[in-house]
């Protein structure tokens, strides 16, 4: 919504109209981008940054703090350009002299370069960075004689190290993914033939292909919609960065990413091909699947728990998948599961919940406290995993609009009394090892406890299932 103000009317940060200011806050709260702005560019000392991070809307507090020093919108625009954060720049563009708009356009043209650098940038070993110097708010300099702002090499380095600070350790060799020429992927899928379509997701279509004599699944992302201020670029940047990091944490229950392509009509990601598709496909008996036996269901539950607890425990801080659901659990030829779709994965805190600015994920798999209070923790994954256990044990969908009264599977399961529980069993799974049903359902109930502190950590869930 344009407010109609111009750059001559809105000079200082405190003049920013409410709408644009709150949109800017949303962008900068995402992934804690405001921290780089505050620490590296505004030179706010670490203590203040830590205080701000406890606020519900830290960017808004930051703007108030910095705005009190009579800083201008143009100054902010320049700092954002140094961060390559043109999603944020777009929000305040109309309050900046048009001669500076080139800074956004250049950033836009450099999207490919940025994604390349995300994918190829070596990630340093995890180490405690030296504390940011406690510098009081200095006045901005950094305008070249021609009026075009620049950042000093030292500032650029500081920015890079501040961005890298949030990443997990990766050996350099593992951080680099080979790039595939787009034409090769086109040929691998017989020119993106409809016969090779495996499925469609929110951001693209997945094709089966044969590339370098290897079966692969190629996700071809939609071509970018027009307009610089859409969510598409954010989505691309996040998924490329996060997929790269998580993929490098190779594990038998995490879907490997082989390659990517950025030199064609649409960005592509090349994954290991999973011949049995997703657990959702199998439970819905798509593509000629037969019902899973109880033993297979146990193996899938166990492997999925193994993958999630690995993510939660491998780094100093847990990685939270954020979108555990049957559609994101892929099955290999032996029906062993691998977790896919790390587009929403985020780094959490070891001992405390993290406040997020935006709820992402899939509603029937998300607990109330996350939807209400936006508190992210490993227990979000535990809850979503519990819903998958309900799907495995009852054979029912996590959400079914045609189910009378209880559309969400969680509500449906909770509505049954203890003695009637066996009536919920998926009868198509056969008689052998029927006791798996009860185990999955009870662990599912435990994982979906309404109080997050009453839910188990996934490591414990894995051990429980493994001992059965
Ligand atoms: N590696 C793979 N091997 C085989 N089939 C796959 C593979 N990856 C995805 N698929 C198939 O493609 C479908 C779409 O996958 P995709 O990840 O794009 O969508 P989604 O997870 O259903 O949706 P969204 O990503 O929007 O949450 C899956 O449901 C699955 O059937």
CSV table of C-alpha atoms and ligand atoms in Angstrom, one decimal:
chain,number,residue,atom,x,y,z
A,1,UNK,CA,0.0,0.0,0.0
A,2,UNK,CA,1.6,3.3,-1.1
A,3,UNK,CA,1.1,6.0,1.4
A,4,UNK,CA,1.7,8.8,-1.0
A,5,UNK,CA,4.6,10.4,0.9
A,6,UNK,CA,7.7,11.4,-1.0
A,7,UNK,CA,11.4,11.4,-0.2
A,8,UNK,CA,11.3,15.1,0.5
A,9,UNK,CA,8.6,14.7,3.1
A,10,UNK,CA,10.1,11.7,4.8
A,11,UNK,CA,13.7,12.4,5.6
A,12,UNK,CA,14.4,10.9,9.0
A,13,UNK,CA,13.8,7.3,10.2
A,14,UNK,CA,11.2,8.6,12.7
A,15,UNK,CA,9.2,10.1,9.7
A,16,UNK,CA,8.7,6.6,8.2
A,17,UNK,CA,5.0,5.9,7.7
A,18,UNK,CA,3.6,3.1,9.8
A,19,UNK,CA,2.8,0.7,6.9
A,20,UNK,CA,6.3,0.9,5.3
A,21,UNK,CA,8.0,0.7,8.6
A,22,UNK,CA,6.2,-2.4,9.6
A,23,UNK,CA,6.8,-4.1,6.2
A,24,UNK,CA,10.5,-3.3,6.6
A,25,UNK,CA,10.4,-4.8,10.1
A,26,UNK,CA,8.9,-8.0,8.7
A,27,UNK,CA,11.7,-8.3,6.1
A,28,UNK,CA,14.4,-7.6,8.6
A,29,UNK,CA,13.0,-9.8,11.4
A,30,UNK,CA,13.1,-12.7,9.0
A,31,UNK,CA,16.1,-14.8,9.7
A,32,UNK,CA,17.3,-12.1,12.1
A,33,UNK,CA,18.7,-10.0,9.3
A,34,UNK,CA,18.4,-7.0,11.6
A,35,UNK,CA,21.3,-8.3,13.6
A,36,UNK,CA,23.8,-7.8,10.8
A,37,UNK,CA,22.3,-4.3,10.3
A,38,UNK,CA,22.7,-3.5,14.0
A,39,UNK,CA,26.0,-5.1,14.7
A,40,UNK,CA,28.1,-4.7,11.6
A,41,UNK,CA,26.6,-1.6,9.9
A,42,UNK,CA,25.1,0.5,12.7
A,43,UNK,CA,27.9,-0.5,15.0
A,44,UNK,CA,25.6,-1.1,17.9
A,45,UNK,CA,27.4,-2.9,20.7
A,46,UNK,CA,26.8,-6.5,21.4
A,47,UNK,CA,25.0,-5.9,24.7
A,48,UNK,CA,22.4,-3.7,23.0
A,49,UNK,CA,22.0,-6.3,20.3
A,50,UNK,CA,21.4,-9.0,22.8
A,51,UNK,CA,18.8,-6.7,24.6
A,52,UNK,CA,17.1,-6.0,21.3
A,53,UNK,CA,16.9,-9.7,20.5
A,54,UNK,CA,14.6,-10.2,23.4
A,55,UNK,CA,12.1,-7.8,21.9
A,56,UNK,CA,9.0,-9.1,20.0
A,57,UNK,CA,9.8,-6.8,17.1
A,58,UNK,CA,13.6,-6.2,17.4
A,59,UNK,CA,13.8,-4.3,14.1
A,60,UNK,CA,11.2,-1.8,15.2
A,61,UNK,CA,13.1,-1.2,18.5
A,62,UNK,CA,16.4,-0.9,16.5
A,63,UNK,CA,14.8,1.8,14.2
A,64,UNK,CA,13.6,3.7,17.2
A,65,UNK,CA,17.0,3.6,18.9
A,66,UNK,CA,18.9,4.5,15.8
A,67,UNK,CA,16.3,7.0,14.7
A,68,UNK,CA,16.8,8.9,17.9
A,69,UNK,CA,20.2,9.9,16.6
A,70,UNK,CA,18.5,11.7,13.7
A,71,UNK,CA,19.7,9.2,11.1
A,72,UNK,CA,18.0,9.5,7.7
A,73,UNK,CA,16.1,7.0,5.6
A,74,UNK,CA,18.8,7.4,2.9
A,75,UNK,CA,21.4,6.4,5.4
A,76,UNK,CA,19.4,3.3,6.2
A,77,UNK,CA,18.9,2.6,2.5
A,78,UNK,CA,22.7,2.7,1.9
A,79,UNK,CA,23.3,0.3,4.8
A,80,UNK,CA,20.8,-2.1,3.4
A,81,UNK,CA,22.5,-2.0,0.0
A,82,UNK,CA,25.7,-3.0,1.7
A,83,UNK,CA,23.9,-6.0,3.1
A,84,UNK,CA,22.6,-6.9,-0.4
A,85,UNK,CA,19.2,-6.8,1.2
A,86,UNK,CA,17.1,-5.4,-1.6
A,87,UNK,CA,13.9,-6.9,-0.3
A,88,UNK,CA,14.3,-4.4,2.6
A,89,UNK,CA,15.4,-1.6,0.3
A,90,UNK,CA,12.3,-1.9,-1.7
A,91,UNK,CA,10.1,-1.1,1.3
A,92,UNK,CA,11.7,2.3,1.7
A,93,UNK,CA,12.6,3.0,-1.9
A,94,UNK,CA,9.9,5.7,-2.4
A,95,UNK,CA,11.4,7.8,0.4
A,96,UNK,CA,14.9,7.9,-1.2
A,97,UNK,CA,16.1,10.1,-4.0
A,98,UNK,CA,15.6,8.1,-7.3
A,99,UNK,CA,19.2,8.5,-8.1
A,100,UNK,CA,20.0,5.9,-5.5
A,101,UNK,CA,17.5,3.4,-6.9
A,102,UNK,CA,20.2,2.0,-9.1
A,103,UNK,CA,21.5,0.3,-5.9
A,104,UNK,CA,18.4,-2.0,-6.0
A,105,UNK,CA,18.5,-2.6,-9.7
A,106,UNK,CA,22.1,-3.7,-9.5
A,107,UNK,CA,21.3,-6.0,-6.6
A,108,UNK,CA,18.4,-7.5,-8.7
A,109,UNK,CA,20.7,-8.2,-11.6
A,110,UNK,CA,23.1,-9.8,-9.2
A,111,UNK,CA,20.6,-12.3,-7.9
A,112,UNK,CA,22.3,-15.2,-9.7
A,113,UNK,CA,25.7,-14.0,-8.4
A,114,UNK,CA,24.4,-13.9,-4.9
A,115,UNK,CA,22.9,-17.5,-5.1
A,116,UNK,CA,26.2,-18.7,-6.6
A,117,UNK,CA,28.1,-17.1,-3.7
A,118,UNK,CA,25.7,-18.6,-1.2
A,119,UNK,CA,26.3,-22.1,-2.7
A,120,UNK,CA,30.0,-21.8,-3.1
A,121,UNK,CA,31.0,-19.7,-0.1
A,122,UNK,CA,33.2,-21.8,2.2
A,123,UNK,CA,31.8,-22.1,5.6
A,124,UNK,CA,34.3,-21.6,8.4
A,125,UNK,CA,34.6,-24.0,11.3
A,126,UNK,CA,32.2,-23.1,14.1
A,127,UNK,CA,33.9,-20.8,16.5
A,128,UNK,CA,33.0,-18.1,18.9
A,129,UNK,CA,33.4,-14.9,17.0
A,130,UNK,CA,35.2,-12.1,18.9
A,131,UNK,CA,32.6,-9.8,20.4
A,132,UNK,CA,31.7,-6.8,18.3
A,133,UNK,CA,33.4,-3.7,19.4
A,134,UNK,CA,31.4,-1.6,21.7
A,135,UNK,CA,31.2,1.5,19.5
A,136,UNK,CA,28.7,4.2,20.2
A,137,UNK,CA,26.5,5.3,17.3
A,138,UNK,CA,28.8,7.0,14.9
A,139,UNK,CA,27.7,9.2,12.1
A,140,UNK,CA,27.6,7.5,8.7
A,141,UNK,CA,30.2,8.3,6.2
A,142,UNK,CA,30.9,6.3,3.1
A,143,UNK,CA,29.5,8.4,0.3
A,144,UNK,CA,32.0,8.5,-2.6
A,145,UNK,CA,32.7,11.8,-4.3
A,146,UNK,CA,30.2,10.9,-7.0
A,147,UNK,CA,27.5,10.4,-4.4
A,148,UNK,CA,27.4,6.6,-4.9
A,149,UNK,CA,27.8,4.9,-1.5
A,150,UNK,CA,30.4,2.3,-1.0
A,151,UNK,CA,31.5,0.0,1.8
A,152,UNK,CA,35.1,-0.4,2.8
A,153,UNK,CA,36.7,-3.8,2.3
A,154,UNK,CA,36.9,-4.1,6.1
A,155,UNK,CA,33.2,-3.5,6.5
A,156,UNK,CA,32.4,-6.0,3.8
A,157,UNK,CA,34.6,-8.6,5.6
A,158,UNK,CA,32.9,-7.8,8.9
A,159,UNK,CA,29.5,-8.3,7.2
A,160,UNK,CA,30.5,-11.6,5.7
A,161,UNK,CA,31.8,-12.9,9.0
A,162,UNK,CA,28.7,-11.7,10.8
A,163,UNK,CA,26.6,-13.6,8.3
A,164,UNK,CA,28.7,-16.7,8.6
A,165,UNK,CA,28.6,-16.6,12.3
A,166,UNK,CA,25.1,-18.0,12.2
A,167,UNK,CA,26.1,-21.1,10.2
A,168,UNK,CA,27.0,-24.5,11.3
A,169,UNK,CA,30.5,-26.0,10.8
A,170,UNK,CA,31.1,-27.6,7.4
A,171,UNK,CA,34.3,-28.8,5.9
A,172,UNK,CA,35.0,-26.6,2.8
A,173,UNK,CA,35.0,-29.6,0.4
A,174,UNK,CA,31.5,-30.6,1.5
A,175,UNK,CA,30.2,-27.1,1.2
A,176,UNK,CA,30.7,-27.0,-2.6
A,177,UNK,CA,28.0,-28.5,-4.7
A,178,UNK,CA,28.7,-29.2,-8.4
A,179,UNK,CA,26.6,-27.1,-10.8
A,180,UNK,CA,24.8,-28.9,-13.7
A,181,UNK,CA,24.3,-27.2,-17.0
A,182,UNK,CA,20.6,-26.6,-17.6
A,183,UNK,CA,20.6,-28.3,-21.0
A,184,UNK,CA,21.8,-31.5,-19.4
A,185,UNK,CA,18.9,-31.5,-17.0
A,186,UNK,CA,16.5,-30.7,-19.9
A,187,UNK,CA,17.9,-33.7,-21.8
A,188,UNK,CA,17.7,-35.8,-18.6
A,189,UNK,CA,14.0,-35.2,-18.4
A,190,UNK,CA,13.3,-35.6,-22.1
A,191,UNK,CA,12.7,-31.8,-22.4
A,192,UNK,CA,10.6,-31.6,-19.1
A,193,UNK,CA,8.2,-34.2,-20.5
A,194,UNK,CA,4.9,-34.4,-18.6
A,195,UNK,CA,5.4,-38.2,-18.5
A,196,UNK,CA,8.3,-37.6,-16.2
A,197,UNK,CA,6.4,-35.5,-13.6
A,198,UNK,CA,6.7,-37.0,-10.2
A,199,UNK,CA,4.7,-34.3,-8.4
A,200,UNK,CA,4.2,-30.6,-7.8
A,201,UNK,CA,4.9,-28.5,-4.8
A,202,UNK,CA,4.3,-24.9,-3.8
A,203,UNK,CA,7.3,-23.6,-5.7
A,204,UNK,CA,7.9,-26.0,-8.6
A,205,UNK,CA,7.5,-29.3,-10.3
A,206,UNK,CA,9.5,-32.4,-9.6
A,207,UNK,CA,10.6,-34.6,-12.6
A,208,UNK,CA,12.2,-38.0,-12.8
A,209,UNK,CA,15.3,-38.0,-14.9
A,210,UNK,CA,18.4,-39.9,-15.8
A,211,UNK,CA,21.5,-37.7,-15.5
A,212,UNK,CA,25.0,-38.9,-15.8
A,213,UNK,CA,23.7,-42.5,-15.9
A,214,UNK,CA,22.0,-42.0,-12.5
A,215,UNK,CA,18.3,-41.8,-11.7
A,216,UNK,CA,17.6,-38.4,-10.2
A,217,UNK,CA,14.6,-36.3,-9.1
A,218,UNK,CA,14.9,-32.7,-10.5
A,219,UNK,CA,12.9,-29.9,-8.9
A,220,UNK,CA,12.4,-27.2,-11.4
A,221,UNK,CA,11.4,-24.0,-9.6
A,222,UNK,CA,8.9,-21.7,-11.1
A,223,UNK,CA,10.3,-18.9,-13.2
A,224,UNK,CA,10.5,-15.9,-11.1
A,225,UNK,CA,7.3,-13.8,-10.9
A,226,UNK,CA,7.7,-10.1,-11.8
A,227,UNK,CA,8.4,-7.5,-9.2
A,228,UNK,CA,11.4,-7.2,-6.9
A,229,UNK,CA,9.5,-7.2,-3.6
A,230,UNK,CA,7.9,-10.6,-3.8
A,231,UNK,CA,8.7,-13.6,-1.5
A,232,UNK,CA,10.3,-15.5,-4.3
A,233,UNK,CA,13.8,-14.2,-3.9
A,234,UNK,CA,13.7,-14.7,-0.2
A,235,UNK,CA,12.5,-18.3,-0.8
A,236,UNK,CA,15.2,-18.9,-3.3
A,237,UNK,CA,18.0,-17.5,-1.1
A,238,UNK,CA,16.7,-19.4,2.0
A,239,UNK,CA,16.2,-22.7,0.4
A,240,UNK,CA,19.6,-22.7,-1.5
A,241,UNK,CA,21.5,-21.7,1.7
A,242,UNK,CA,19.6,-24.1,4.0
A,243,UNK,CA,19.5,-27.0,1.5
A,244,UNK,CA,23.2,-26.6,1.0
A,245,UNK,CA,24.0,-26.6,4.7
A,246,UNK,CA,21.7,-29.5,5.6
A,247,UNK,CA,22.6,-31.5,2.6
A,248,UNK,CA,26.2,-31.3,3.6
A,249,UNK,CA,25.2,-33.0,6.9
A,250,UNK,CA,24.9,-36.3,5.0
A,251,UNK,CA,22.9,-38.9,6.9
A,252,UNK,CA,21.2,-42.0,5.7
A,253,UNK,CA,17.8,-40.5,6.6
A,254,UNK,CA,18.3,-37.1,5.0
A,255,UNK,CA,17.7,-36.7,1.3
A,256,UNK,CA,20.9,-36.0,-0.6
A,257,UNK,CA,21.1,-33.0,-2.9
A,258,UNK,CA,23.5,-33.8,-5.8
A,259,UNK,CA,23.6,-30.7,-7.8
A,260,UNK,CA,21.8,-27.5,-8.9
A,261,UNK,CA,21.5,-25.4,-12.0
A,262,UNK,CA,21.2,-21.6,-12.3
A,263,UNK,CA,22.1,-21.0,-15.9
A,264,UNK,CA,18.8,-21.9,-17.6
A,265,UNK,CA,15.2,-20.7,-17.9
A,266,UNK,CA,14.4,-21.8,-14.3
A,267,UNK,CA,16.6,-22.6,-11.3
A,268,UNK,CA,16.7,-26.4,-10.6
A,269,UNK,CA,17.7,-28.7,-7.8
A,270,UNK,CA,18.9,-32.3,-8.4
A,271,UNK,CA,18.1,-34.8,-5.7
A,272,UNK,CA,18.6,-38.5,-5.2
A,273,UNK,CA,15.7,-40.3,-6.8
A,274,UNK,CA,13.4,-42.0,-4.3
A,275,UNK,CA,11.6,-44.8,-6.2
A,276,UNK,CA,8.7,-45.1,-3.7
A,277,UNK,CA,7.9,-41.3,-3.7
A,278,UNK,CA,6.6,-39.7,-0.5
A,279,UNK,CA,5.0,-41.4,2.5
A,280,UNK,CA,1.9,-39.3,1.7
A,281,UNK,CA,1.9,-40.9,-1.8
A,282,UNK,CA,2.2,-44.4,-0.2
A,283,UNK,CA,-0.5,-43.9,2.5
A,284,UNK,CA,-2.9,-42.5,-0.2
A,285,UNK,CA,-2.1,-45.6,-2.3
A,286,UNK,CA,-1.0,-43.4,-5.3
A,287,UNK,CA,1.1,-44.7,-8.2
A,288,UNK,CA,-0.1,-48.3,-7.6
A,289,UNK,CA,1.2,-48.6,-4.0
A,290,UNK,CA,0.0,-51.4,-1.8
A,291,UNK,CA,-0.8,-50.8,1.8
A,292,UNK,CA,2.2,-50.7,4.1
A,293,UNK,CA,2.6,-53.5,6.6
A,294,UNK,CA,3.0,-52.8,10.3
A,295,UNK,CA,6.7,-53.8,10.1
A,296,UNK,CA,7.2,-51.2,7.2
A,297,UNK,CA,5.4,-48.6,9.3
A,298,UNK,CA,7.7,-49.2,12.2
A,299,UNK,CA,10.8,-49.0,10.0
A,300,UNK,CA,9.5,-45.7,8.5
A,301,UNK,CA,8.7,-44.2,11.9
A,302,UNK,CA,12.1,-45.3,13.3
A,303,UNK,CA,14.2,-43.9,10.3
A,304,UNK,CA,12.3,-40.6,10.4
A,305,UNK,CA,12.9,-40.3,14.1
A,306,UNK,CA,16.6,-41.1,13.5
A,307,UNK,CA,16.9,-38.3,10.9
A,308,UNK,CA,15.1,-35.7,13.0
A,309,UNK,CA,17.1,-36.4,16.2
A,310,UNK,CA,20.3,-36.2,14.1
A,311,UNK,CA,19.3,-32.7,12.9
A,312,UNK,CA,18.5,-31.7,16.5
A,313,UNK,CA,21.7,-32.9,18.0
A,314,UNK,CA,24.5,-32.8,15.4
A,315,UNK,CA,25.4,-29.1,15.8
A,316,UNK,CA,26.1,-27.0,18.9
A,317,UNK,CA,22.7,-25.6,18.4
A,318,UNK,CA,19.8,-27.8,17.1
A,319,UNK,CA,18.6,-27.5,13.5
A,320,UNK,CA,14.8,-27.4,13.4
A,321,UNK,CA,13.3,-28.8,10.2
A,322,UNK,CA,10.0,-26.9,10.6
A,323,UNK,CA,8.0,-28.8,8.1
A,324,UNK,CA,7.9,-32.5,9.0
A,325,UNK,CA,5.0,-34.1,7.3
A,326,UNK,CA,4.3,-37.3,5.3
A,327,UNK,CA,4.7,-35.4,2.0
A,328,UNK,CA,8.3,-34.5,3.0
A,329,UNK,CA,9.3,-38.1,4.0
A,330,UNK,CA,10.6,-39.8,0.9
A,331,UNK,CA,11.0,-43.6,0.6
A,332,UNK,CA,13.8,-45.4,-1.1
A,333,UNK,CA,13.5,-48.8,-2.8
A,334,UNK,CA,13.6,-50.6,0.5
A,335,UNK,CA,11.0,-48.3,2.0
A,336,UNK,CA,13.6,-46.6,4.2
A,337,UNK,CA,12.7,-43.0,4.8
A,338,UNK,CA,14.7,-39.9,4.0
A,339,UNK,CA,13.7,-36.4,5.2
A,340,UNK,CA,13.4,-33.8,2.4
A,341,UNK,CA,12.4,-30.2,1.9
A,342,UNK,CA,14.6,-28.2,4.2
A,343,UNK,CA,13.4,-24.8,2.8
A,344,UNK,CA,12.0,-23.9,6.2
A,345,UNK,CA,14.8,-25.4,8.4
A,346,UNK,CA,16.2,-23.0,11.0
A,347,UNK,CA,18.8,-23.0,13.6
A,348,UNK,CA,17.3,-22.9,17.1
A,349,UNK,CA,18.7,-22.2,20.6
A,350,UNK,CA,20.0,-24.9,22.8
A,351,UNK,CA,18.0,-24.2,25.9
A,352,UNK,CA,15.4,-21.7,24.9
A,353,UNK,CA,12.6,-21.2,22.4
A,354,UNK,CA,13.2,-18.8,19.5
A,355,UNK,CA,10.6,-16.2,18.6
A,356,UNK,CA,10.0,-16.1,14.9
A,357,UNK,CA,8.5,-13.3,12.9
A,358,UNK,CA,6.4,-15.5,10.6
A,359,UNK,CA,4.7,-18.8,10.9
A,360,UNK,CA,5.7,-21.2,8.2
A,361,UNK,CA,5.0,-24.9,7.8
A,362,UNK,CA,1.8,-26.9,7.3
A,363,UNK,CA,-1.1,-26.1,9.6
A,364,UNK,CA,-2.4,-29.6,10.5
A,365,UNK,CA,1.2,-30.5,11.6
A,366,UNK,CA,1.8,-27.5,13.8
A,367,UNK,CA,1.1,-27.1,17.5
A,368,UNK,CA,-1.0,-24.3,19.0
A,369,UNK,CA,1.9,-22.6,20.9
A,370,UNK,CA,3.7,-22.1,17.6
A,371,UNK,CA,0.7,-20.8,15.8
A,372,UNK,CA,-0.2,-18.5,18.8
A,373,UNK,CA,3.1,-17.4,20.2
A,374,UNK,CA,5.5,-18.1,17.3
A,375,UNK,CA,7.9,-19.8,19.7
A,376,UNK,CA,10.2,-22.1,17.6
A,377,UNK,CA,11.8,-25.1,19.3
A,378,UNK,CA,12.8,-28.7,18.6
A,379,UNK,CA,9.4,-29.6,20.1
A,380,UNK,CA,7.7,-28.2,17.0
A,381,UNK,CA,9.3,-31.1,15.0
A,382,UNK,CA,8.3,-33.5,17.8
A,383,UNK,CA,4.7,-32.5,17.4
A,384,UNK,CA,4.7,-32.7,13.6
A,385,UNK,CA,6.3,-36.1,13.9
A,386,UNK,CA,3.6,-37.2,16.3
A,387,UNK,CA,1.0,-36.3,13.6
A,388,UNK,CA,2.9,-38.5,11.1
A,389,UNK,CA,2.7,-41.3,13.6
A,390,UNK,CA,-1.1,-40.8,13.7
A,391,UNK,CA,-1.2,-41.0,9.9
A,392,UNK,CA,0.9,-44.2,10.0
A,393,UNK,CA,-1.2,-45.9,12.7
A,394,UNK,CA,-4.7,-44.9,11.5
A,395,UNK,CA,-4.0,-44.5,7.7
A,396,UNK,CA,-6.0,-41.3,7.8
A,397,UNK,CA,-4.9,-37.9,6.4
A,398,UNK,CA,-3.6,-35.2,8.7
A,399,UNK,CA,-6.4,-33.0,7.4
A,400,UNK,CA,-9.6,-34.1,5.8
A,401,UNK,CA,-12.2,-31.5,5.0
A,402,UNK,CA,-14.8,-34.2,4.5
A,403,UNK,CA,-14.3,-35.8,8.0
A,404,UNK,CA,-17.4,-35.0,10.0
A,405,UNK,CA,-16.7,-32.8,13.0
A,406,UNK,CA,-12.9,-33.4,13.4
A,407,UNK,CA,-11.1,-32.2,10.3
A,408,UNK,CA,-7.7,-32.3,11.9
A,409,UNK,CA,-6.4,-35.7,12.7
A,410,UNK,CA,-5.1,-34.6,16.1
A,411,UNK,CA,-8.6,-33.6,17.2
A,412,UNK,CA,-10.0,-36.8,15.7
A,413,UNK,CA,-7.6,-39.1,17.6
A,414,UNK,CA,-8.1,-37.1,20.8
A,415,UNK,CA,-11.9,-37.6,20.6
A,416,UNK,CA,-11.6,-41.3,21.0
A,417,UNK,CA,-11.8,-42.9,24.4
A,418,UNK,CA,-9.0,-45.2,25.6
A,419,UNK,CA,-11.1,-48.4,25.2
A,420,UNK,CA,-12.2,-47.5,21.7
A,421,UNK,CA,-8.7,-46.8,20.4
A,422,UNK,CA,-8.3,-50.2,18.6
A,423,UNK,CA,-11.2,-49.1,16.4
A,424,UNK,CA,-8.9,-46.4,14.8
A,425,UNK,CA,-6.4,-49.0,13.6
A,426,UNK,CA,-5.6,-49.0,9.9
A,427,UNK,CA,-7.0,-52.5,9.0
A,428,UNK,CA,-5.3,-52.5,5.6
A,429,UNK,CA,-1.9,-53.1,7.3
A,430,UNK,CA,-2.6,-56.7,8.0
A,431,UNK,CA,-2.5,-58.8,11.2
A,432,UNK,CA,1.2,-59.4,11.5
A,433,UNK,CA,2.8,-57.3,14.3
A,434,UNK,CA,-0.5,-55.6,15.0
A,435,UNK,CA,0.9,-54.3,18.3
A,436,UNK,CA,2.9,-51.7,16.3
A,437,UNK,CA,-0.4,-49.8,15.9
A,438,UNK,CA,-0.7,-49.2,19.6
A,439,UNK,CA,2.9,-48.2,20.0
A,440,UNK,CA,2.8,-45.7,17.2
A,441,UNK,CA,-0.4,-44.2,18.4
A,442,UNK,CA,0.7,-43.9,22.0
A,443,UNK,CA,4.0,-42.4,21.1
A,444,UNK,CA,2.1,-40.1,18.7
A,445,UNK,CA,-0.1,-38.9,21.6
A,446,UNK,CA,3.0,-38.2,23.7
A,447,UNK,CA,4.6,-36.3,20.9
A,448,UNK,CA,1.5,-34.1,20.4
A,449,UNK,CA,1.0,-33.1,24.0
A,450,UNK,CA,-0.4,-29.7,24.1
A,451,UNK,CA,2.3,-28.4,26.4
A,452,UNK,CA,5.6,-28.5,24.6
A,453,UNK,CA,7.6,-29.3,27.8
A,454,UNK,CA,5.5,-32.5,28.1
A,455,UNK,CA,6.7,-33.7,24.6
A,456,UNK,CA,9.8,-35.8,24.4
A,457,UNK,CA,13.0,-34.9,22.6
A,458,UNK,CA,13.4,-36.8,19.3
A,459,UNK,CA,16.4,-38.6,20.6
A,460,UNK,CA,14.3,-40.2,23.3
A,461,UNK,CA,11.5,-41.0,20.8
A,462,UNK,CA,14.1,-42.8,18.6
A,463,UNK,CA,15.3,-44.9,21.6
A,464,UNK,CA,11.8,-45.8,22.5
A,465,UNK,CA,10.9,-47.0,19.0
A,466,UNK,CA,14.3,-48.7,18.6
A,467,UNK,CA,13.7,-50.7,21.8
A,468,UNK,CA,10.3,-52.0,20.7
B,1,LIG,N1,13.7,-37.2,-4.5
B,1,LIG,C1,12.5,-37.5,-5.0
B,1,LIG,N2,12.3,-38.7,-5.5
B,1,LIG,C2,11.1,-39.1,-6.0
B,1,LIG,N3,10.0,-38.3,-5.9
B,1,LIG,C3,10.1,-37.1,-5.3
B,1,LIG,C4,11.3,-36.7,-4.9
B,1,LIG,N4,11.1,-35.4,-4.4
B,1,LIG,C5,9.9,-35.1,-4.5
B,1,LIG,N5,9.2,-36.1,-5.1
B,1,LIG,C6,7.8,-36.2,-5.5
B,1,LIG,O1,7.4,-34.9,-5.9
B,1,LIG,C7,6.3,-34.4,-5.1
B,1,LIG,C8,6.4,-32.9,-4.9
B,1,LIG,O2,7.5,-32.6,-4.1
B,1,LIG,P1,7.8,-31.2,-3.5
B,1,LIG,O3,8.9,-31.2,-2.5
B,1,LIG,O4,7.9,-30.2,-4.6
B,1,LIG,O5,6.4,-30.8,-2.9
B,1,LIG,P2,5.7,-30.9,-1.5
B,1,LIG,O6,6.7,-31.2,-0.4
B,1,LIG,O7,4.5,-31.8,-1.7
B,1,LIG,O8,5.2,-29.4,-1.4
B,1,LIG,P3,5.9,-28.1,-0.8
B,1,LIG,O9,7.4,-28.2,-1.1
B,1,LIG,O10,5.2,-27.0,-1.4
B,1,LIG,O11,5.7,-28.2,0.7
B,1,LIG,C9,6.4,-35.2,-3.8
B,1,LIG,O12,5.2,-35.3,-3.1
B,1,LIG,C10,6.9,-36.6,-4.3
B,1,LIG,O13,5.8,-37.3,-4.8
